[in-house]
Coordinates of C-alpha atoms in Angstrom, one line a residue:
M1 CA 179.3 31.9 176.7
T2 CA 178.5 32.3 180.3
T3 CA 181.6 33.7 182.1
N4 CA 182.4 34.7 185.5
G5 CA 184.7 37.6 184.8
S6 CA 187.2 37.7 182.0
N7 CA 189.5 35.0 183.4
H8 CA 186.8 32.5 184.1
G9 CA 185.1 30.0 181.8
P10 CA 181.4 29.0 181.9
K11 CA 180.1 27.4 185.1
L12 CA 177.1 25.3 185.9
P13 CA 174.2 26.8 188.1
K14 CA 174.9 24.0 190.6
Q15 CA 172.5 25.1 193.3
Q16 CA 169.5 25.3 191.0
L17 CA 170.3 22.0 189.3
A18 CA 170.6 20.3 192.7
I19 CA 167.3 21.7 193.7
M20 CA 165.7 20.5 190.5
A21 CA 167.3 17.0 191.1
V22 CA 165.6 16.8 194.5
A23 CA 162.3 17.9 193.0
R24 CA 162.7 15.2 190.3
V25 CA 163.8 12.2 192.3
A26 CA 160.4 11.1 193.6
E27 CA 159.0 10.4 190.1
P28 CA 161.5 7.8 188.9
M29 CA 161.3 6.1 192.3
A30 CA 157.5 5.8 191.9
Y31 CA 157.8 4.7 188.3
T32 CA 160.3 2.0 188.9
S33 CA 158.9 0.8 192.2
V34 CA 156.1 -1.1 190.4
F35 CA 158.5 -3.3 188.4
P36 CA 159.0 -6.0 191.0
Y37 CA 155.4 -6.5 192.0
L38 CA 153.4 -5.5 188.9
P39 CA 153.2 -9.1 187.5
S40 CA 151.9 -10.4 190.9
M41 CA 149.5 -7.5 191.2
V42 CA 148.1 -8.3 187.8
S43 CA 147.9 -12.0 188.6
S44 CA 146.1 -11.2 191.9
F45 CA 143.2 -9.7 189.8
G46 CA 142.5 -13.2 188.4
V47 CA 144.5 -13.0 185.2
P48 CA 145.8 -16.4 184.0
T49 CA 149.6 -16.9 184.2
N50 CA 150.0 -17.1 180.5
K51 CA 148.2 -13.7 180.0
V52 CA 150.1 -11.8 182.7
G53 CA 152.7 -10.5 180.3
S54 CA 150.1 -9.0 178.0
W55 CA 148.2 -7.3 180.8
V56 CA 151.5 -6.0 182.4
G57 CA 152.3 -4.4 179.1
I58 CA 148.9 -2.9 178.7
T59 CA 148.9 -1.6 182.3
S60 CA 152.3 0.0 181.7
G61 CA 151.4 1.3 178.3
V62 CA 148.3 3.2 179.3
F63 CA 150.5 5.4 181.6
S64 CA 152.6 6.4 178.6
I65 CA 149.8 6.8 176.1
A66 CA 147.9 9.1 178.4
Q67 CA 151.2 11.1 179.1
S68 CA 151.7 11.4 175.3
I69 CA 148.2 12.7 174.8
T70 CA 148.6 15.5 177.3
A71 CA 152.3 16.3 176.9
V72 CA 151.9 19.1 174.3
A73 CA 149.2 20.7 176.5
W74 CA 151.5 20.6 179.5
G75 CA 154.4 22.0 177.4
K76 CA 152.2 24.9 176.2
A77 CA 150.9 25.5 179.8
S78 CA 154.5 25.8 181.0
D79 CA 155.2 28.3 178.2
R80 CA 152.2 30.3 179.3
Y81 CA 152.1 30.0 183.1
G82 CA 155.7 29.1 183.9
R83 CA 157.8 26.0 184.4
K84 CA 157.7 25.9 188.2
P85 CA 153.9 25.8 188.8
T86 CA 153.4 23.1 186.2
I87 CA 156.1 21.0 187.7
I88 CA 154.6 21.3 191.2
L89 CA 151.1 20.5 189.9
G90 CA 152.4 17.4 188.1
L91 CA 154.1 16.2 191.3
L92 CA 151.0 16.6 193.3
S93 CA 148.9 14.8 190.7
T94 CA 151.3 11.9 190.5
M95 CA 151.4 11.5 194.3
I96 CA 147.7 11.4 194.7
C97 CA 147.2 8.9 191.8
F98 CA 150.1 6.8 193.1
I99 CA 148.4 6.4 196.5
I100 CA 145.1 5.4 195.0
W101 CA 146.7 3.0 192.5
G102 CA 148.3 1.1 195.3
M103 CA 144.8 0.3 196.6
S104 CA 143.5 -1.0 193.3
T105 CA 141.1 -3.9 193.7
S106 CA 140.6 -4.8 190.1
L107 CA 142.4 -4.7 186.8
P108 CA 140.1 -2.0 185.3
M109 CA 140.6 0.2 188.3
A110 CA 144.4 -0.2 188.1
I111 CA 144.5 0.6 184.4
T112 CA 142.2 3.6 184.8
I113 CA 144.2 5.1 187.7
R114 CA 147.5 4.4 185.8
A115 CA 146.1 6.3 182.8
I116 CA 145.1 9.3 184.9
Q117 CA 148.5 9.3 186.6
G118 CA 150.2 9.5 183.2
G119 CA 148.0 12.2 181.8
G120 CA 148.3 14.3 185.0
N121 CA 152.1 14.9 184.7
G122 CA 154.1 16.5 181.9
N123 CA 157.2 17.0 183.9
V124 CA 159.6 15.1 181.7
G125 CA 159.6 17.6 178.9
I126 CA 159.3 20.6 181.2
I127 CA 162.3 19.6 183.2
R128 CA 164.3 19.2 180.0
T129 CA 163.3 22.7 179.0
M130 CA 164.3 24.1 182.3
V131 CA 167.8 22.5 182.1
A132 CA 168.2 24.0 178.6
E133 CA 167.1 27.4 179.8
M134 CA 169.5 27.2 182.8
V135 CA 172.5 26.0 180.7
P136 CA 172.5 27.3 177.1
E137 CA 176.2 26.9 176.8
R138 CA 177.0 23.8 174.6
S139 CA 180.3 23.1 176.5
L140 CA 178.3 22.6 179.7
Q141 CA 175.3 20.7 178.2
P142 CA 176.7 17.1 178.5
R143 CA 177.2 17.5 182.2
A144 CA 174.0 19.4 182.8
F145 CA 171.8 17.1 180.8
S146 CA 173.4 14.0 182.4
I147 CA 172.1 15.2 185.9
M148 CA 168.5 14.2 185.3
P149 CA 169.3 10.7 184.0
L150 CA 171.6 10.4 187.0
V151 CA 168.6 11.3 189.2
W152 CA 166.6 8.7 187.3
S153 CA 169.3 6.1 188.0
L154 CA 169.2 7.0 191.7
G155 CA 165.5 6.7 191.7
S156 CA 165.7 3.4 189.9
I157 CA 167.9 2.1 192.7
I158 CA 165.6 3.1 195.5
G159 CA 162.3 2.5 193.8
P160 CA 162.5 -1.2 193.0
S161 CA 164.0 -1.9 196.4
F162 CA 160.9 -0.4 198.0
G163 CA 158.6 -2.1 195.6
G164 CA 160.2 -5.5 196.1
F165 CA 160.7 -5.4 199.8
F166 CA 157.4 -3.8 200.9
A167 CA 154.9 -5.3 198.5
E168 CA 152.6 -7.9 200.1
P169 CA 154.0 -7.0 203.6
A170 CA 151.5 -9.3 205.4
E171 CA 153.0 -12.3 203.6
Q172 CA 156.6 -11.2 203.6
Y173 CA 156.7 -9.9 207.2
P174 CA 153.8 -11.7 209.0
H175 CA 155.3 -11.0 212.4
I176 CA 155.0 -7.2 211.8
F177 CA 152.1 -6.7 209.3
G178 CA 150.3 -10.1 209.5
H179 CA 147.7 -8.8 212.0
I180 CA 146.9 -5.6 210.0
D181 CA 143.8 -6.2 207.9
F182 CA 144.5 -3.1 205.8
F183 CA 147.6 -4.6 204.3
K184 CA 145.9 -7.9 203.7
R185 CA 143.2 -6.2 201.7
F186 CA 145.6 -3.8 199.9
P187 CA 148.9 -5.8 199.7
Y188 CA 150.5 -3.3 197.3
A189 CA 149.8 0.0 199.2
L190 CA 152.7 0.1 201.6
P191 CA 155.5 0.9 199.1
N192 CA 153.3 3.7 197.7
F193 CA 152.7 5.1 201.1
I194 CA 156.4 5.2 201.9
L195 CA 157.3 6.8 198.6
T196 CA 154.7 9.5 199.3
I197 CA 157.2 10.9 201.7
F198 CA 159.6 11.6 198.9
F199 CA 156.9 13.3 196.8
L200 CA 156.2 15.7 199.8
I201 CA 159.9 16.5 200.0
S202 CA 160.0 17.1 196.2
V203 CA 157.0 19.4 196.3
T204 CA 158.3 21.3 199.3
V205 CA 161.8 21.8 197.8
A206 CA 160.4 22.9 194.5
T207 CA 158.0 25.4 196.0
L208 CA 160.5 27.0 198.4
F209 CA 163.7 27.0 196.4
L210 CA 163.3 26.4 192.7
H211 CA 163.5 29.5 190.5
E212 CA 161.4 30.1 187.5
T213 CA 163.2 29.9 184.1
L214 CA 160.5 31.1 181.7
P215 CA 161.7 34.6 180.7
S216 CA 158.3 36.2 180.7
K217 CA 157.7 35.0 184.3
R218 CA 161.0 35.8 185.9
G219 CA 160.0 39.3 187.0
H220 CA 157.0 38.1 188.9
R221 CA 156.9 37.8 192.7
D222 CA 157.3 34.2 193.9
W223 CA 155.8 33.7 197.4
G224 CA 157.3 30.3 197.6
L225 CA 160.8 31.7 197.2
L226 CA 160.0 34.4 199.7
V227 CA 159.0 31.8 202.3
G228 CA 162.1 29.7 201.4
E229 CA 164.4 32.7 201.9
R230 CA 162.9 33.5 205.3
I231 CA 163.3 29.9 206.4
T232 CA 166.9 29.9 205.2
R233 CA 167.5 33.2 206.9
S234 CA 166.1 31.9 210.2
F235 CA 168.6 29.0 210.1
K236 CA 171.5 31.3 209.3
G237 CA 170.4 33.6 212.2
S238 CA 171.1 36.9 210.4
R239 CA 170.0 38.9 207.5
P240 CA 172.0 38.1 204.3
T241 CA 174.5 40.7 203.2
P242 CA 174.9 41.9 199.6
S243 CA 178.0 39.8 199.2
T244 CA 176.3 36.6 200.3
R245 CA 172.9 37.0 198.5
R246 CA 173.0 34.8 195.4
P247 CA 171.5 35.8 192.1
S248 CA 169.5 33.7 189.8
F249 CA 171.3 31.7 187.1
V250 CA 170.1 34.1 184.5
D251 CA 169.1 37.5 185.7
G252 CA 169.1 37.9 189.4
E253 CA 165.4 37.2 189.9
A254 CA 166.2 35.5 193.2
T255 CA 166.5 38.9 194.7
S256 CA 164.7 41.4 192.4
P257 CA 161.2 39.9 192.6
L258 CA 161.4 39.5 196.4
L259 CA 163.2 42.8 197.3
P260 CA 162.4 45.2 194.5
N261 CA 163.9 48.6 195.2
K262 CA 164.4 49.3 191.5
T263 CA 162.0 48.7 188.7
M264 CA 162.3 47.1 185.3
P265 CA 160.4 48.5 182.4
K266 CA 157.3 46.3 182.0
K267 CA 157.1 46.6 178.3
H268 CA 160.5 44.8 178.0
T269 CA 159.9 41.9 180.5
R270 CA 157.3 40.1 178.4
E271 CA 157.8 38.0 175.4
Q272 CA 156.2 39.2 172.2
P273 CA 153.0 37.2 171.7
G274 CA 153.8 36.3 168.1
N275 CA 157.4 35.1 168.7
A276 CA 156.5 31.5 169.3
K277 CA 154.1 31.3 166.4
R278 CA 156.7 32.7 164.0
E279 CA 159.3 30.2 165.0
R280 CA 159.2 26.7 163.4
V281 CA 158.8 24.0 166.0
I282 CA 159.3 21.0 163.7
T283 CA 162.2 21.0 161.2
R284 CA 163.9 18.2 159.4
Q285 CA 166.4 17.8 162.2
T286 CA 163.9 18.0 165.0
A287 CA 161.8 15.4 163.2
M288 CA 164.8 13.0 162.9
N289 CA 165.6 13.6 166.6
L290 CA 162.0 12.9 167.6
L291 CA 161.9 9.7 165.6
A292 CA 165.2 8.5 167.1
Y293 CA 164.0 9.4 170.6
T294 CA 160.7 7.6 170.0
F295 CA 162.4 4.4 168.9
L296 CA 164.7 4.6 171.9
A297 CA 161.8 5.0 174.3
F298 CA 159.9 2.2 172.6
H299 CA 162.5 -0.6 173.1
S300 CA 164.3 0.6 176.2
V301 CA 161.1 0.9 178.3
A302 CA 159.6 -2.3 176.9
Y303 CA 162.7 -4.1 177.9
D304 CA 162.6 -2.9 181.5
Q305 CA 158.9 -3.7 181.8
I306 CA 159.0 -7.2 180.2
L307 CA 162.1 -8.1 182.1
S308 CA 160.2 -8.1 185.4
V309 CA 157.8 -10.6 183.9
F310 CA 160.7 -12.7 182.6
L311 CA 162.3 -12.7 186.0
R312 CA 159.0 -13.8 187.7
H313 CA 158.2 -16.4 185.0
P314 CA 158.6 -20.0 186.3
V315 CA 161.8 -21.9 185.7
E316 CA 161.6 -24.8 183.2
E317 CA 164.0 -27.8 183.0
H318 CA 165.3 -27.9 179.5
T319 CA 165.3 -31.2 177.8
H320 CA 165.6 -32.5 174.2
A321 CA 161.8 -32.6 174.1
N322 CA 161.2 -28.9 174.9
T323 CA 164.4 -27.3 173.7
S324 CA 165.8 -26.9 170.2
F325 CA 168.5 -24.4 170.0
P326 CA 168.6 -21.6 168.9
F327 CA 164.9 -20.6 168.9
Y328 CA 162.7 -23.2 170.5
F329 CA 162.9 -23.1 174.3
S330 CA 161.0 -21.4 177.2
G331 CA 161.2 -20.7 180.9
G332 CA 162.2 -17.8 183.1
F333 CA 164.0 -17.2 186.4
G334 CA 161.2 -17.8 189.0
M335 CA 162.3 -15.0 191.3
S336 CA 160.4 -13.5 194.2
H337 CA 159.5 -9.9 194.7
S338 CA 162.5 -9.1 196.8
Q339 CA 164.9 -10.9 194.4
V340 CA 163.5 -8.9 191.5
G341 CA 163.9 -5.7 193.5
S342 CA 167.5 -6.6 194.3
I343 CA 168.2 -7.2 190.6
Y344 CA 166.8 -3.8 189.6
T345 CA 168.7 -2.2 192.5
V346 CA 172.0 -3.5 191.2
Y347 CA 171.1 -2.5 187.7
G348 CA 170.3 1.1 189.0
I349 CA 173.7 1.3 190.8
V350 CA 175.5 0.3 187.6
C351 CA 173.5 2.9 185.6
G352 CA 174.4 5.6 188.1
A353 CA 178.1 4.7 188.1
I354 CA 178.1 4.8 184.3
Q355 CA 176.2 8.1 184.3
F356 CA 178.4 9.8 186.8
L357 CA 181.9 8.4 186.0
L358 CA 181.9 7.5 182.3
Y359 CA 179.3 9.6 180.4
P360 CA 180.9 13.1 180.7
S361 CA 184.4 11.9 179.7
L362 CA 183.1 9.8 176.8
V363 CA 181.2 12.8 175.4
A364 CA 184.1 15.1 176.0
R365 CA 186.4 12.7 174.0
Y366 CA 184.2 11.4 171.3
G367 CA 181.3 13.9 171.1
V368 CA 177.6 13.5 171.7
L369 CA 176.6 12.4 168.3
R370 CA 179.2 9.6 168.0
C371 CA 178.4 8.3 171.4
F372 CA 174.7 8.3 170.6
R373 CA 175.2 6.4 167.3
V374 CA 177.4 3.7 168.9
C375 CA 175.0 3.1 171.7
C376 CA 172.1 2.7 169.2
L377 CA 174.1 -0.3 167.8
L378 CA 175.0 -1.6 171.2
L379 CA 171.4 -2.0 172.5
P380 CA 170.2 -4.6 169.9
L381 CA 173.0 -6.9 171.1
S382 CA 171.8 -6.8 174.7
Y383 CA 168.2 -7.6 173.6
F384 CA 169.4 -10.5 171.5
L385 CA 171.4 -12.1 174.3
T386 CA 168.8 -11.7 177.1
P387 CA 166.6 -14.9 176.5
Y388 CA 169.6 -17.2 176.2
C389 CA 170.6 -16.5 179.8
V390 CA 168.0 -19.1 180.9
L391 CA 169.9 -21.8 179.1
F392 CA 172.8 -21.8 181.5
P393 CA 172.8 -24.9 183.7
T394 CA 172.9 -23.4 187.2
S395 CA 171.1 -20.5 188.9
Q396 CA 174.4 -18.8 189.6
T397 CA 175.6 -18.9 186.0
R398 CA 172.1 -17.8 184.8
M399 CA 172.3 -14.8 187.2
A400 CA 175.8 -13.9 186.2
A401 CA 174.9 -14.0 182.5
L402 CA 171.8 -11.9 183.0
L403 CA 173.6 -9.3 185.0
G404 CA 176.3 -9.1 182.3
V405 CA 173.7 -8.5 179.6
M406 CA 171.9 -5.9 181.8
F407 CA 175.1 -4.1 182.2
I408 CA 175.6 -3.9 178.5
K409 CA 172.1 -2.5 178.2
A410 CA 172.8 0.0 181.0
A411 CA 175.9 1.3 179.3
G412 CA 173.9 1.8 176.0
I413 CA 170.8 3.4 177.5
I414 CA 172.5 5.6 180.0
V415 CA 174.7 7.2 177.3
A416 CA 171.9 7.3 174.6
F417 CA 169.2 9.1 176.6
P418 CA 171.0 12.2 177.7
S419 CA 172.7 12.3 174.3
T420 CA 169.5 12.4 172.4
T421 CA 168.2 15.0 174.8
I422 CA 171.1 17.3 173.9
L423 CA 170.8 16.6 170.2
L424 CA 167.1 17.4 170.3
T425 CA 167.7 20.6 172.2
N426 CA 170.4 21.7 169.8
S427 CA 168.0 21.1 166.8
C428 CA 165.5 23.6 168.2
T429 CA 165.3 26.9 166.4
S430 CA 164.5 29.1 169.4
L431 CA 164.1 29.0 173.2
S432 CA 160.6 30.5 172.8
V433 CA 159.4 27.1 171.3
L434 CA 161.6 24.8 173.3
G435 CA 158.9 24.0 175.8
T436 CA 156.5 23.1 173.0
L437 CA 159.2 21.0 171.3
N438 CA 159.8 19.1 174.5
G439 CA 156.1 18.6 174.7
Y440 CA 156.1 16.9 171.3
A441 CA 159.1 14.9 172.4
T442 CA 157.1 13.7 175.5
T443 CA 154.2 12.9 173.2
F444 CA 156.1 10.8 170.7
S445 CA 158.2 9.1 173.3
G446 CA 155.0 8.4 175.3
L447 CA 153.6 6.6 172.3
G448 CA 156.7 4.5 172.1
R449 CA 156.6 3.8 175.9
A450 CA 152.9 2.8 175.4
L451 CA 153.2 0.7 172.3
G452 CA 156.5 -0.9 173.4
P453 CA 155.4 -2.7 176.6
A454 CA 151.9 -3.5 175.2
S455 CA 153.2 -5.2 172.0
T456 CA 156.2 -6.8 173.7
G457 CA 154.0 -8.1 176.5
A458 CA 151.6 -9.8 174.0
L459 CA 154.6 -11.3 172.2
F460 CA 156.0 -12.6 175.4
S461 CA 152.8 -14.3 176.4
W462 CA 152.5 -15.9 172.9
G463 CA 156.2 -17.0 173.1
A464 CA 155.8 -18.5 176.5
D465 CA 152.7 -20.5 175.5
N466 CA 154.3 -21.8 172.3
G467 CA 157.9 -22.5 173.5
Y468 CA 159.5 -19.5 171.8
I469 CA 160.5 -17.2 174.6
V470 CA 162.9 -15.5 172.3
T471 CA 160.0 -13.9 170.4
A472 CA 159.6 -10.7 172.4
W473 CA 163.4 -10.2 172.7
F474 CA 164.0 -10.6 169.0
F475 CA 161.2 -8.2 168.3
L476 CA 162.9 -5.6 170.5
M477 CA 166.2 -6.3 168.7
F478 CA 164.7 -5.5 165.3
V479 CA 163.0 -2.4 166.6
A480 CA 166.3 -1.2 168.0
I481 CA 168.0 -1.8 164.7
A482 CA 165.3 0.2 162.9
G483 CA 165.8 2.9 165.5
A484 CA 169.5 3.2 164.7
I485 CA 168.6 4.4 161.1
P486 CA 167.4 7.9 162.1
A487 CA 170.3 8.1 164.6
Y488 CA 172.6 8.2 161.6
L489 CA 170.5 10.9 159.9
V490 CA 170.7 13.2 163.0
E491 CA 173.2 16.1 163.0
D492 CA 174.5 18.0 166.0
G493 CA 173.0 21.5 165.4
D494 CA 173.9 24.9 166.7
G495 CA 171.0 25.0 169.1
P496 CA 168.7 27.8 170.1
T497 CA 171.6 29.6 171.7
A498 CA 173.1 30.5 168.3
S499 CA 170.1 32.6 167.1
A500 CA 169.7 34.0 170.6
A501 CA 173.3 35.1 170.7
T502 CA 173.0 36.8 167.3
S503 CA 169.9 38.6 168.5
A504 CA 171.7 39.8 171.6
E505 CA 174.6 40.9 169.5
N506 CA 172.4 42.9 167.2
S507 CA 170.6 44.3 170.2
D508 CA 173.9 45.4 171.7
T509 CA 174.9 47.2 168.4
E510 CA 171.6 49.0 168.3
H511 CA 171.9 50.1 172.0
S512 CA 175.4 51.4 171.5
E513 CA 174.3 53.5 168.5
S514 CA 171.2 54.9 170.2
P515 CA 171.5 56.3 173.7
S516 CA 167.8 56.5 174.2
S517 CA 167.4 52.9 173.2
S518 CA 170.1 51.9 175.5
S519 CA 168.5 53.6 178.5
S520 CA 165.1 52.1 177.8
S521 CA 166.4 48.5 177.6
T522 CA 168.8 48.5 180.5
I523 CA 167.8 46.1 183.3
L524 CA 168.2 47.8 186.6
L525 CA 169.4 45.4 189.3
P526 CA 168.7 45.9 193.0
E527 CA 171.7 47.5 194.7
D528 CA 172.1 44.7 197.1
S529 CA 172.2 42.1 194.3
A530 CA 175.3 39.9 194.2
I531 CA 175.8 40.8 190.6
A532 CA 175.5 44.5 191.3
S533 CA 177.9 44.3 194.2
G534 CA 180.4 42.4 192.0
S535 CA 180.7 39.3 194.2
E536 CA 182.0 36.2 192.5
D537 CA 179.2 33.7 191.7
E538 CA 178.9 30.7 189.4
D539 CA 175.7 32.1 187.9
E540 CA 176.8 35.6 186.9
R541 CA 176.3 37.0 183.4
P542 CA 178.5 39.8 181.9
L543 CA 177.1 43.2 181.3
N544 CA 176.8 44.2 177.6
K545 CA 178.1 47.4 176.1
A546 CA 174.9 49.3 177.0
G547 CA 175.2 48.4 180.6
S548 CA 172.4 45.9 180.6
L549 CA 172.6 42.3 181.8
Q550 CA 173.3 40.1 178.8
E551 CA 171.8 36.6 179.2
Q552 CA 174.0 34.2 177.3
G553 CA 171.8 32.0 175.1
Y554 CA 168.7 34.2 175.8
G555 CA 169.5 37.6 174.5
T556 CA 168.6 40.6 176.7
M557 CA 165.5 40.6 178.8
E558 CA 163.3 42.2 176.2
G559 CA 164.1 39.4 173.8
G560 CA 161.8 37.1 175.7
G561 CA 162.6 33.5 175.1
K562 CA 164.3 33.9 171.8

């Protein structure tokens, strides 16, 4: 385990996780900002009201299907070229497509740009890989893997607010935007323009301060980090001293690539090219985890997408002629853009509170696997109850019932997603194939995210036409029940850290027996490194018996990603 001296337990690399969170936050904001206005946008293209649900599902689905097609390629690119450059490229691609998508003038254009946006970003799997490489210690994984879902919750608070409040600004705020022809022609461009600011912040922070985690790339000079260090130094007003210079979370590359006054043997800094090929990416347990994750993505994303259509769907007065409990009834909530945005904002706040306050303690007490299985049974209940909220007699009681059901769904999904990420990571055989495995996870979950909204949207449209509004929600309930089956076949594995630790231990034994081997494998740190100077830091690693820096969960440097 990662320790900070003999009397200290493992600690999170808080600084790098925080930087990654800032780099990540723009994407969930962009993704969720379309929920409040997407039904109106589709309707503005001339789609009939009874077909809006179907086309909303298709428009949402093409993003995920394109993402699933390119996910493995993005994962392999990150394994070859590094995690950091692929993340930055994905952010830039999403930002450009997001701006263009807001100016769509037809349904084919909107669908095409949405597909390009999905295919041009593989950051979901890559970020999971980076977190796993930063935090290989199982005791820290629940808290580390809950950070990105927490960022998603934060983004889902801000995103829908922007989408609901700034869509169609010429109509919502005529005294401010009513005389601007651009916003009359492109009524959904303003929220996208505003969110571009957050993309620029994410790209800048990632470029200047995010460290590479791919073992074969950590010894390379990073000009972005160099510029970031100079900027930081200018604000501090003095040159950093050895005691204040912070190392990387694994091997001190924050200092050694930028200020190299000692060299590392090149033959030991690269991964062996055959390692990833010899390791099995798909095993029985990874297959079960991928299946469970795909089901989870299918019904959870479909629920969020079709809920926006349900909230915008016109209210119907329920009479004996059009209502026959428990299945035959219709109607929605008839909300405006801003009201839908407010609902999603409240939903996001609750998700964030659950993620931050409840998830770590629940996992610590009951374990990741047990929490995941319970939540897989909790989600079908929320899907079953959702359509019946429209049967309450007043708008206040309908809203209270809906929020209650959404909170149940929030509790289930916020615990389930980081749990399945941890379980998938721990089912991996080696860190050298973790990027590829997360690429497969993005592919399969992308298929779920594509098929879920498309199929549920079609069922919602059929149900709305025929008086069975429950159809889409019951479909999601049965899918969630089916998704609970692989959840009970999943086991909590030892993870890639186990084999890596064994490799490192064997390497230590060989080094101690052979002085020449020890000297050739020792990693020489810069003398002004914080590790070399013995300063206390949350990211330090202990030195092994041969004097080399032992990376817990990675093995020594020459072990590559294994």
